[in-house]
Short mmCIF file of C-alpha atoms in Angstrom, two decimals:
data_model
loop_
_atom_site.label_atom_id
_atom_site.label_comp_id
_atom_site.label_asym_id
_atom_site.label_seq_id
_atom_site.Cartn_x
_atom_site.Cartn_y
_atom_site.Cartn_z
CA MET A 1 0.00 0.00 0.00
CA THR A 2 1.05 3.57 -0.62
CA ILE A 3 0.30 6.50 1.66
CA ARG A 4 1.09 10.13 0.89
CA VAL A 5 2.17 11.83 4.12
CA ARG A 6 2.19 15.62 4.44
CA TYR A 7 3.53 17.97 7.12
CA PHE A 8 2.70 21.61 7.73
CA ALA A 9 4.06 24.66 9.54
CA ALA A 10 6.37 24.05 12.53
CA LEU A 11 6.04 20.29 12.10
CA ARG A 12 7.11 20.54 8.46
CA GLU A 13 10.23 22.40 9.59
CA GLN A 14 10.93 19.83 12.34
CA MET A 15 10.53 16.94 9.91
CA GLY A 16 12.71 18.72 7.36
CA ARG A 17 10.28 17.86 4.56
CA ALA A 18 6.81 18.82 3.37
CA GLU A 19 5.74 15.36 2.24
CA GLU A 20 6.78 11.82 1.51
CA GLN A 21 5.36 8.59 0.07
CA LEU A 22 5.19 5.56 2.36
CA ALA A 23 5.05 2.08 0.87
CA PHE A 24 4.53 -0.39 3.70
CA GLU A 25 2.22 -3.36 3.98
CA ASP A 26 1.16 -3.02 7.60
CA LEU A 27 -0.22 0.51 8.06
CA ALA A 28 -3.66 0.12 9.62
CA SER A 29 -4.20 3.49 11.27
CA VAL A 30 -2.99 7.09 11.50
CA ALA A 31 -0.94 6.07 14.57
CA ASP A 32 0.85 3.43 12.45
CA VAL A 33 1.71 6.04 9.83
CA TRP A 34 3.16 8.33 12.48
CA LYS A 35 5.24 5.50 13.95
CA ALA A 36 6.53 4.64 10.47
CA VAL A 37 7.73 8.19 9.82
CA CYS A 38 8.92 8.90 13.37
CA ARG A 39 10.89 5.74 14.08
CA GLY A 40 8.38 4.18 16.46
CA LYS A 41 7.52 7.28 18.51
CA ARG A 42 3.97 7.75 19.76
CA LEU A 43 1.81 10.47 18.22
CA PRO A 44 2.08 13.56 20.48
CA GLU A 45 -1.15 15.10 21.73
CA ASP A 46 -0.41 18.47 20.17
CA VAL A 47 -0.05 17.08 16.66
CA LEU A 48 -3.29 17.20 14.67
CA CYS A 49 -4.05 14.64 11.96
CA ALA A 50 -6.14 14.56 8.82
CA VAL A 51 -6.97 11.74 6.42
CA ASN A 52 -7.95 12.87 2.94
CA MET A 53 -8.41 16.44 4.24
CA ASP A 54 -10.79 15.55 7.06
CA TYR A 55 -9.72 15.71 10.69
CA ALA A 56 -8.83 12.25 11.99
CA GLY A 57 -7.75 10.60 15.25
CA ALA A 58 -4.79 8.31 15.99
CA ASP A 59 -6.97 5.25 15.44
CA THR A 60 -8.59 6.41 12.21
CA PRO A 61 -8.01 3.62 9.66
CA VAL A 62 -5.94 4.28 6.54
CA LYS A 63 -6.02 2.49 3.19
CA ASP A 64 -3.99 2.39 0.01
CA GLY A 65 -3.86 5.77 -1.74
CA ASP A 66 -4.85 7.86 1.30
CA GLU A 67 -3.34 11.25 2.03
CA VAL A 68 -2.43 11.58 5.71
CA ALA A 69 -1.40 14.97 7.12
CA PHE A 70 0.20 15.96 10.42
CA PHE A 71 0.30 19.53 11.68
CA PRO A 72 0.38 21.73 14.82
CA PRO A 73 -2.71 23.53 16.20
CA VAL A 74 -4.10 25.90 13.60
CA THR A 75 -3.74 29.67 14.01
CA GLY A 76 -5.67 31.33 11.19
CA GLY A 77 -8.21 34.10 11.26
CA MET B 1 -22.12 31.87 -0.72
CA LEU B 2 -18.49 32.49 -1.57
CA ILE B 3 -15.35 31.22 0.17
CA GLU B 4 -11.99 32.36 -1.13
CA ILE B 5 -8.34 31.96 -0.23
CA ARG B 6 -6.28 34.89 -1.51
CA SER B 7 -2.53 35.01 -1.99
CA GLU B 8 -2.54 38.76 -2.72
CA ALA B 9 -3.59 41.69 -0.56
CA PHE B 10 -7.33 42.46 -0.69
CA ASP B 11 -9.62 45.31 0.38
CA PRO B 12 -12.40 43.77 2.51
CA LEU B 13 -14.81 46.70 2.23
CA ALA B 14 -14.42 46.85 -1.55
CA GLU B 15 -14.95 43.08 -1.75
CA LEU B 16 -18.09 43.40 0.34
CA SER B 17 -19.47 46.16 -1.87
CA ARG B 18 -18.72 44.21 -5.02
CA TYR B 19 -20.25 40.98 -3.72
CA GLN B 20 -23.34 42.69 -2.37
CA ASP B 21 -23.95 44.76 -5.50
CA ALA B 22 -23.44 41.77 -7.79
CA SER B 23 -25.45 39.10 -6.06
CA LEU B 24 -27.69 40.29 -3.26
CA PRO B 25 -31.31 41.50 -3.18
CA THR B 26 -30.58 43.84 -0.24
CA ALA B 27 -34.16 45.10 -0.14
CA ARG B 28 -35.20 41.63 1.02
CA ILE B 29 -32.44 41.02 3.53
CA GLY B 30 -32.13 43.83 6.05
CA ALA B 31 -29.13 42.82 8.19
CA LEU B 32 -25.42 42.43 7.51
CA ALA B 33 -22.87 41.46 10.17
CA VAL B 34 -19.19 41.68 9.28
CA PHE B 35 -15.88 40.83 10.89
CA ILE B 36 -12.56 42.00 9.50
CA GLY B 37 -9.28 40.85 11.01
CA THR B 38 -6.15 42.83 10.23
CA MET B 39 -2.46 42.09 10.77
CA ARG B 40 -1.09 43.96 13.78
CA ASP B 41 2.45 45.24 14.09
CA PHE B 42 2.89 43.67 17.53
CA ASN B 43 2.02 40.42 19.31
CA GLU B 44 2.89 39.08 22.75
CA GLY B 45 5.13 42.03 23.48
CA SER B 46 7.19 41.93 20.26
CA SER B 47 6.98 44.11 17.22
CA VAL B 48 6.15 42.09 14.11
CA HIS B 49 7.20 43.44 10.71
CA LYS B 50 5.99 40.55 8.54
CA MET B 51 3.79 37.51 8.81
CA THR B 52 3.70 34.41 6.65
CA LEU B 53 0.43 32.55 6.48
CA GLU B 54 0.74 28.91 5.47
CA HIS B 55 -2.28 26.77 4.66
CA TYR B 56 -3.19 23.25 3.62
CA ALA B 57 -4.64 23.91 0.17
CA GLY B 58 -7.71 21.79 -0.45
CA MET B 59 -8.35 20.95 3.18
CA THR B 60 -8.78 24.64 4.00
CA GLU B 61 -11.53 25.16 1.43
CA ARG B 62 -13.18 21.91 2.50
CA GLN B 63 -13.19 22.85 6.18
CA LEU B 64 -14.43 26.38 5.50
CA GLN B 65 -17.29 25.04 3.37
CA THR B 66 -18.27 22.65 6.17
CA ILE B 67 -18.14 25.47 8.73
CA VAL B 68 -20.34 27.77 6.62
CA ASP B 69 -22.81 24.94 5.89
CA GLU B 70 -23.04 24.03 9.58
CA ALA B 71 -23.61 27.67 10.53
CA ARG B 72 -26.32 28.04 7.91
CA ASN B 73 -28.12 24.95 9.16
CA ARG B 74 -28.11 26.36 12.68
CA TRP B 75 -28.84 30.00 11.74
CA PRO B 76 -30.67 30.02 8.40
CA PHE B 77 -29.08 33.15 6.93
CA ASP B 78 -29.37 34.39 3.35
CA ASP B 79 -25.77 34.59 2.22
CA ALA B 80 -22.17 34.63 3.42
CA LEU B 81 -18.80 35.77 2.13
CA VAL B 82 -15.54 34.47 3.61
CA ILE B 83 -12.14 35.61 2.36
CA HIS B 84 -8.82 34.61 3.99
CA ARG B 85 -5.29 35.67 3.07
CA VAL B 86 -2.29 33.39 2.76
CA GLY B 87 1.32 34.20 1.87
CA GLU B 88 3.38 37.16 3.04
CA LEU B 89 1.49 39.83 4.98
CA PHE B 90 2.58 43.19 6.37
CA PRO B 91 1.11 45.25 9.22
CA ALA B 92 -2.41 46.59 8.51
CA ASP B 93 -2.96 43.99 5.75
CA PRO B 94 -6.41 42.39 6.06
CA ILE B 95 -6.22 38.71 7.05
CA VAL B 96 -9.83 37.61 7.15
CA LEU B 97 -13.29 38.83 6.18
CA VAL B 98 -16.46 37.08 7.36
CA ALA B 99 -19.78 38.60 6.27
CA VAL B 100 -23.27 37.21 6.86
CA TRP B 101 -26.49 38.61 5.38
CA SER B 102 -29.81 37.76 7.01
CA SER B 103 -33.28 39.13 7.42
CA HIS B 104 -32.66 39.05 11.18
CA ARG B 105 -29.88 40.84 13.02
CA GLY B 106 -29.49 38.20 15.73
CA THR B 107 -28.95 35.52 13.09
CA ALA B 108 -26.42 37.64 11.21
CA PHE B 109 -24.37 38.33 14.37
CA ASP B 110 -24.53 34.78 15.70
CA ALA B 111 -23.61 33.14 12.40
CA CYS B 112 -20.81 35.62 11.65
CA ARG B 113 -19.20 35.11 15.04
CA HIS B 114 -19.63 31.35 14.91
CA ILE B 115 -18.01 31.11 11.47
CA LEU B 116 -15.05 33.20 12.64
CA GLU B 117 -14.50 31.10 15.79
CA ALA B 118 -14.86 27.82 13.90
CA LEU B 119 -12.44 29.08 11.24
CA LYS B 120 -9.89 29.92 13.92
CA HIS B 121 -10.20 26.49 15.51
CA ARG B 122 -10.58 24.23 12.49
CA ALA B 123 -9.35 25.78 9.24
CA PRO B 124 -5.75 24.67 8.58
CA PHE B 125 -3.89 27.99 8.53
CA TRP B 126 -0.67 28.70 10.40
CA LYS B 127 0.92 32.06 11.16
CA LYS B 128 4.65 32.65 11.34
CA GLU B 129 5.77 36.03 12.60
CA SER B 130 8.96 37.83 11.55
CA LEU B 131 10.44 39.74 14.49
CA GLU B 132 13.71 41.62 14.81
CA GLN B 133 15.13 38.62 16.65
CA GLY B 134 14.04 36.15 13.97
CA GLU B 135 10.95 34.13 13.15
CA ARG B 136 8.44 32.33 15.36
CA TRP B 137 5.33 30.28 14.76
CA VAL B 138 2.19 31.48 16.50
CA ARG B 139 1.31 28.60 18.83
CA THR B 140 -2.34 29.08 19.71
CA ASN B 141 -5.25 31.36 19.02
CA THR B 142 -6.47 33.82 21.60
CA ASP B 143 -9.87 33.21 23.13
CA GLY B 144 -12.63 34.93 21.18
CA HIS B 145 -15.12 35.33 23.98
CA ALA B 146 -13.38 37.50 26.53
CA PRO B 147 -10.72 40.19 26.32
CA PRO B 148 -7.13 39.01 26.81
CA PRO B 149 -5.60 39.59 30.27
CA SER B 150 -4.11 43.02 30.83
CA PRO B 151 -0.36 43.18 30.18
CA MET C 1 -15.54 58.06 18.06
CA LEU C 2 -18.14 59.49 15.68
CA ILE C 3 -21.93 59.49 15.96
CA GLU C 4 -23.95 60.97 13.14
CA ILE C 5 -27.58 61.40 12.20
CA ARG C 6 -28.00 61.68 8.43
CA SER C 7 -30.97 63.04 6.56
CA GLU C 8 -29.64 61.93 3.16
CA ALA C 9 -28.87 58.42 1.84
CA PHE C 10 -25.40 57.16 2.77
CA ASP C 11 -23.11 54.32 1.71
CA PRO C 12 -22.07 52.47 4.90
CA LEU C 13 -19.06 50.69 3.38
CA ALA C 14 -17.73 53.91 1.85
CA GLU C 15 -18.21 55.69 5.19
CA LEU C 16 -16.34 52.91 6.96
CA SER C 17 -13.43 53.11 4.50
CA ARG C 18 -13.26 56.87 4.80
CA TYR C 19 -13.37 56.87 8.60
CA GLN C 20 -10.84 54.09 8.93
CA ASP C 21 -8.41 55.59 6.43
CA ALA C 22 -8.67 59.05 7.97
CA SER C 23 -8.43 58.30 11.65
CA LEU C 24 -7.39 54.78 12.54
CA PRO C 25 -4.00 53.14 13.10
CA THR C 26 -5.26 49.79 11.77
CA ALA C 27 -1.88 48.14 12.30
CA ARG C 28 -2.41 48.48 16.07
CA ILE C 29 -6.03 47.41 16.20
CA GLY C 30 -6.61 44.06 14.53
CA ALA C 31 -10.39 43.56 14.77
CA LEU C 32 -13.38 45.33 13.27
CA ALA C 33 -16.99 44.24 13.85
CA VAL C 34 -19.71 45.91 11.80
CA PHE C 35 -23.47 45.85 11.60
CA ILE C 36 -25.41 47.39 8.73
CA GLY C 37 -29.21 47.55 8.77
CA THR C 38 -31.01 48.14 5.50
CA MET C 39 -34.60 49.03 4.71
CA ARG C 40 -36.59 46.02 3.53
CA ASP C 41 -39.42 46.14 1.03
CA PHE C 42 -41.73 44.10 3.27
CA ASN C 43 -42.63 43.86 6.95
CA GLU C 44 -45.24 41.82 8.83
CA GLY C 45 -46.68 40.47 5.62
CA SER C 46 -47.08 43.78 3.77
CA SER C 47 -44.97 45.28 1.04
CA VAL C 48 -43.48 48.60 2.07
CA HIS C 49 -42.54 51.12 -0.61
CA LYS C 50 -41.36 53.96 1.63
CA MET C 51 -40.41 54.54 5.23
CA THR C 52 -40.26 57.79 7.18
CA LEU C 53 -37.86 57.89 10.10
CA GLU C 54 -38.69 60.52 12.70
CA HIS C 55 -36.32 61.38 15.53
CA TYR C 56 -36.04 63.64 18.56
CA ALA C 57 -33.12 65.82 17.49
CA GLY C 58 -30.78 66.49 20.39
CA MET C 59 -32.03 63.64 22.56
CA THR C 60 -31.02 61.13 19.91
CA GLU C 61 -27.41 62.29 19.81
CA ARG C 62 -27.33 62.47 23.62
CA GLN C 63 -28.67 58.92 24.02
CA LEU C 64 -26.33 57.51 21.38
CA GLN C 65 -23.33 59.14 23.04
CA THR C 66 -24.36 57.64 26.39
CA ILE C 67 -24.80 54.20 24.79
CA VAL C 68 -21.37 54.31 23.13
CA ASP C 69 -19.70 55.55 26.34
CA GLU C 70 -21.35 52.80 28.41
CA ALA C 71 -20.28 50.16 25.89
CA ARG C 72 -16.72 51.45 25.90
CA ASN C 73 -16.55 51.34 29.69
CA ARG C 74 -17.71 47.75 29.64
CA TRP C 75 -15.67 46.61 26.60
CA PRO C 76 -12.66 48.91 26.28
CA PHE C 77 -12.53 49.14 22.49
CA ASP C 78 -10.41 51.48 20.39
CA ASP C 79 -12.96 53.32 18.30
CA ALA C 80 -16.56 53.28 17.09
CA LEU C 81 -18.57 54.77 14.26
CA VAL C 82 -22.37 55.01 14.43
CA ILE C 83 -24.45 56.49 11.60
CA HIS C 84 -28.26 56.49 11.54
CA ARG C 85 -30.60 57.73 8.83
CA VAL C 86 -33.67 59.88 9.35
CA GLY C 87 -36.17 61.24 6.82
CA GLU C 88 -37.64 59.44 3.82
CA LEU C 89 -36.14 56.04 3.02
CA PHE C 90 -36.74 53.61 0.18
CA PRO C 91 -36.16 49.84 0.00
CA ALA C 92 -32.45 48.87 0.14
CA ASP C 93 -31.50 52.22 1.70
CA PRO C 94 -29.13 51.78 4.63
CA ILE C 95 -30.72 52.72 7.97
CA VAL C 96 -27.95 52.15 10.49
CA LEU C 97 -24.22 51.46 10.63
CA VAL C 98 -22.49 50.40 13.85
CA ALA C 99 -18.75 49.70 13.65
CA VAL C 100 -16.39 48.89 16.53
CA TRP C 101 -12.60 48.62 16.26
CA SER C 102 -10.69 46.72 18.93
CA SER C 103 -7.50 44.77 19.41
CA HIS C 104 -9.68 41.82 20.43
CA ARG C 105 -12.38 40.20 18.32
CA GLY C 106 -14.61 39.27 21.27
CA THR C 107 -14.66 42.88 22.43
CA ALA C 108 -15.43 44.16 18.93
CA PHE C 109 -18.38 41.75 18.49
CA ASP C 110 -19.79 42.25 21.99
CA ALA C 111 -19.59 46.04 21.91
CA CYS C 112 -21.01 46.28 18.35
CA ARG C 113 -24.00 44.10 19.19
CA HIS C 114 -24.59 45.85 22.49
CA ILE C 115 -24.56 49.30 20.88
CA LEU C 116 -27.04 48.14 18.23
CA GLU C 117 -29.44 46.63 20.78
CA ALA C 118 -29.21 49.66 23.09
CA LEU C 119 -29.80 51.98 20.12
CA LYS C 120 -32.92 50.03 19.17
CA HIS C 121 -34.28 50.20 22.70
CA ARG C 122 -33.25 53.68 23.79
CA ALA C 123 -32.48 56.03 20.89
CA PRO C 124 -35.59 58.09 20.07
CA PHE C 125 -36.26 57.11 16.45
CA TRP C 126 -39.65 56.08 15.07
CA LYS C 127 -40.42 54.31 11.82
CA LYS C 128 -43.55 54.93 9.78
CA GLU C 129 -44.15 52.58 6.86
CA SER C 130 -45.95 53.50 3.63
CA LEU C 131 -47.96 50.55 2.35
CA GLU C 132 -50.40 50.30 -0.56
CA GLN C 133 -53.24 50.55 1.95
CA GLY C 134 -51.80 53.63 3.65
CA GLU C 135 -49.35 54.44 6.40
CA ARG C 136 -48.63 52.72 9.71
CA TRP C 137 -46.26 53.33 12.59
CA VAL C 138 -43.99 50.43 13.49
CA ARG C 139 -45.04 49.57 17.05
CA THR C 140 -42.13 47.60 18.50
CA ASN C 141 -38.71 46.31 17.61
CA THR C 142 -38.11 42.65 16.90
CA ASP C 143 -36.03 40.71 19.38
CA GLY C 144 -32.34 40.80 18.49
CA HIS C 145 -31.27 37.58 20.13
CA ALA C 146 -33.27 34.89 18.38
CA PRO C 147 -34.75 34.51 14.90
CA PRO C 148 -38.38 35.62 14.56
CA PRO C 149 -41.01 32.84 14.60
CA SER C 150 -41.60 31.09 11.28
CA PRO C 151 -44.50 32.55 9.27
CA MET D 1 -43.51 78.33 35.62
CA THR D 2 -43.21 77.49 31.94
CA ILE D 3 -42.74 73.99 30.54
CA ARG D 4 -42.13 73.17 26.89
CA VAL D 5 -43.96 69.95 26.05
CA ARG D 6 -43.11 67.95 22.93
CA TYR D 7 -44.77 64.97 21.25
CA PHE D 8 -43.33 62.54 18.73
CA ALA D 9 -44.46 59.98 16.17
CA ALA D 10 -47.90 58.38 16.66
CA LEU D 11 -48.44 60.39 19.84
CA ARG D 12 -47.72 63.64 17.99
CA GLU D 13 -50.40 62.68 15.46
CA GLN D 14 -52.89 61.74 18.20
CA MET D 15 -52.28 65.01 20.03
CA GLY D 16 -52.58 66.93 16.76
CA ARG D 17 -49.53 69.04 17.63
CA ALA D 18 -45.76 68.62 17.92
CA GLU D 19 -45.28 70.88 20.93
CA GLU D 20 -46.81 73.45 23.22
CA GLN D 21 -45.86 75.74 26.08
CA LEU D 22 -47.51 75.19 29.45
CA ALA D 23 -47.70 78.04 31.97
CA PHE D 24 -49.14 76.66 35.20
CA GLU D 25 -48.07 77.17 38.77
CA ASP D 26 -48.63 73.67 40.11
CA LEU D 27 -46.68 71.24 37.89
CA ALA D 28 -44.50 69.18 40.21
CA SER D 29 -43.83 66.07 38.10
CA VAL D 30 -43.99 64.55 34.64
CA ALA D 31 -47.34 63.00 35.60
CA ASP D 32 -48.70 66.48 36.38
CA VAL D 33 -47.58 67.73 32.97
CA TRP D 34 -49.36 64.82 31.28
CA LYS D 35 -52.57 65.49 33.25
CA ALA D 36 -52.41 69.15 32.28
CA VAL D 37 -52.17 68.39 28.57
CA CYS D 38 -54.55 65.38 28.61
CA ARG D 39 -57.40 66.81 30.70
CA GLY D 40 -56.70 64.83 33.84
CA LYS D 41 -56.00 61.42 32.24
CA ARG D 42 -53.34 59.15 33.78
CA LEU D 43 -50.09 58.62 31.92
CA PRO D 44 -50.47 55.36 29.91
CA GLU D 45 -47.81 52.69 30.41
CA ASP D 46 -46.86 52.66 26.75
CA VAL D 47 -46.04 56.38 26.64
CA LEU D 48 -42.37 57.11 27.28
CA CYS D 49 -41.24 60.36 28.89
CA ALA D 50 -38.11 62.47 28.84
CA VAL D 51 -37.14 65.58 30.78
CA ASN D 52 -34.47 67.71 29.14
CA MET D 53 -33.65 64.85 26.73
CA ASP D 54 -33.06 62.22 29.42
CA TYR D 55 -35.53 59.40 30.01
CA ALA D 56 -37.79 60.13 32.96
CA GLY D 57 -40.57 58.45 34.93
CA ALA D 58 -44.04 59.71 35.84
CA ASP D 59 -42.77 60.99 39.18
CA THR D 60 -39.66 62.72 37.84
CA PRO D 61 -39.84 66.32 39.12
CA VAL D 62 -40.08 69.21 36.66
CA LYS D 63 -39.07 72.83 37.11
CA ASP D 64 -39.48 76.12 35.30
CA GLY D 65 -37.90 76.06 31.83
CA ASP D 66 -37.80 72.26 31.47
CA GLU D 67 -38.49 70.48 28.21
CA VAL D 68 -40.77 67.49 28.74
CA ALA D 69 -41.34 65.02 25.91
CA PHE D 70 -43.88 62.21 25.46
CA PHE D 71 -43.55 59.53 22.82
CA PRO D 72 -44.35 55.89 21.95
CA PRO D 73 -41.82 53.05 22.21
CA VAL D 74 -38.83 53.75 19.96
CA THR D 75 -38.30 51.74 16.77
CA GLY D 76 -34.97 52.82 15.28
CA GLY D 77 -32.06 50.71 14.05
#
């Protein structure tokens, strides 16, 4: 399966990249995606997640072709 | 109903005039509530000479549409206009315009304020401020319901 | 702070632009909440082709000043602009503009809405509607906090 | 004592005049002014009063030179 992972704002700078493609077989949830990109670390509480541009939780399931995004609390307006 | 993300400076009052003149039967509506947010030249005790607004293109529009639809279900208003800047901003540049037209003033105020608060909490925008000492990301929004504590 | 009674038609958005450009350091303020009320061509089931707004000159200005001062004591905002029409109005003519500038959005919204409600309850203006069947005085204001009952 | 009395809106039309000057010796309150202009009738609850452009009640005192106004509920905005 392939997952497009995107990072925004301060998290993008911390990760040193805006996006990447993951090709693993065993990514069941958003938490799994985070672990895959962060060498096994747990998803911090102050990182927000979206799957296909809708807000998602750590246990939201992911499937082949999904776009998963991680970002800090939003500060628009 | 119009929701726009702009990468260039815009004039909120001119946009309002244009939108209203082009699409609204004002003689049937009666009430317009508007909020305009402008970039300030200071924040948390520092002077800010530039701001960069990043957004998640696609998700932003989707979230804003959901917010406006939710508000309209709760307060059945006639029309709404939402414009938000992204990119490089300078002090006094408009950041956000939220306008709601309704036949009832309470509805216009309630929906306008709700859309603004929901936008601040859910639309994926991020502000980075340029100070004399360097850059910093804004970490959280201020509370919209009470004035901030005195300095 | 500016409070004006106008006997000729006015363009609220143009007035806002003019006032803001002439007197306000927008880079220090950040938030602007606005309400604009416009004459509708119907009311309580009848079509209205003209409205005459009577006022008690002198008392009106005095009451509006008191209302704005009270609001500013309660919500310490930066500036406010209030314009109200009197005389003969036609559908889609602006009736009232209330604008409040503040460094905080909650303050701007609260003060703007409060000034509008206080104006409606305390400023001595009276509306007379011209219908096909003749003229009638508007007897009471609608409630500003909830939508009117469905027809 | 002289009191200037003013009427507005529907009440002005009912009274058939916009204002008048009262010159009586025994006007102590707004209620007295109303009785003087309305042949002894009591001040109705839905008539608002002002003395010198400030809202007043039926028992607000009046003095020589005051301007007293009577009008229906206001409907601006």
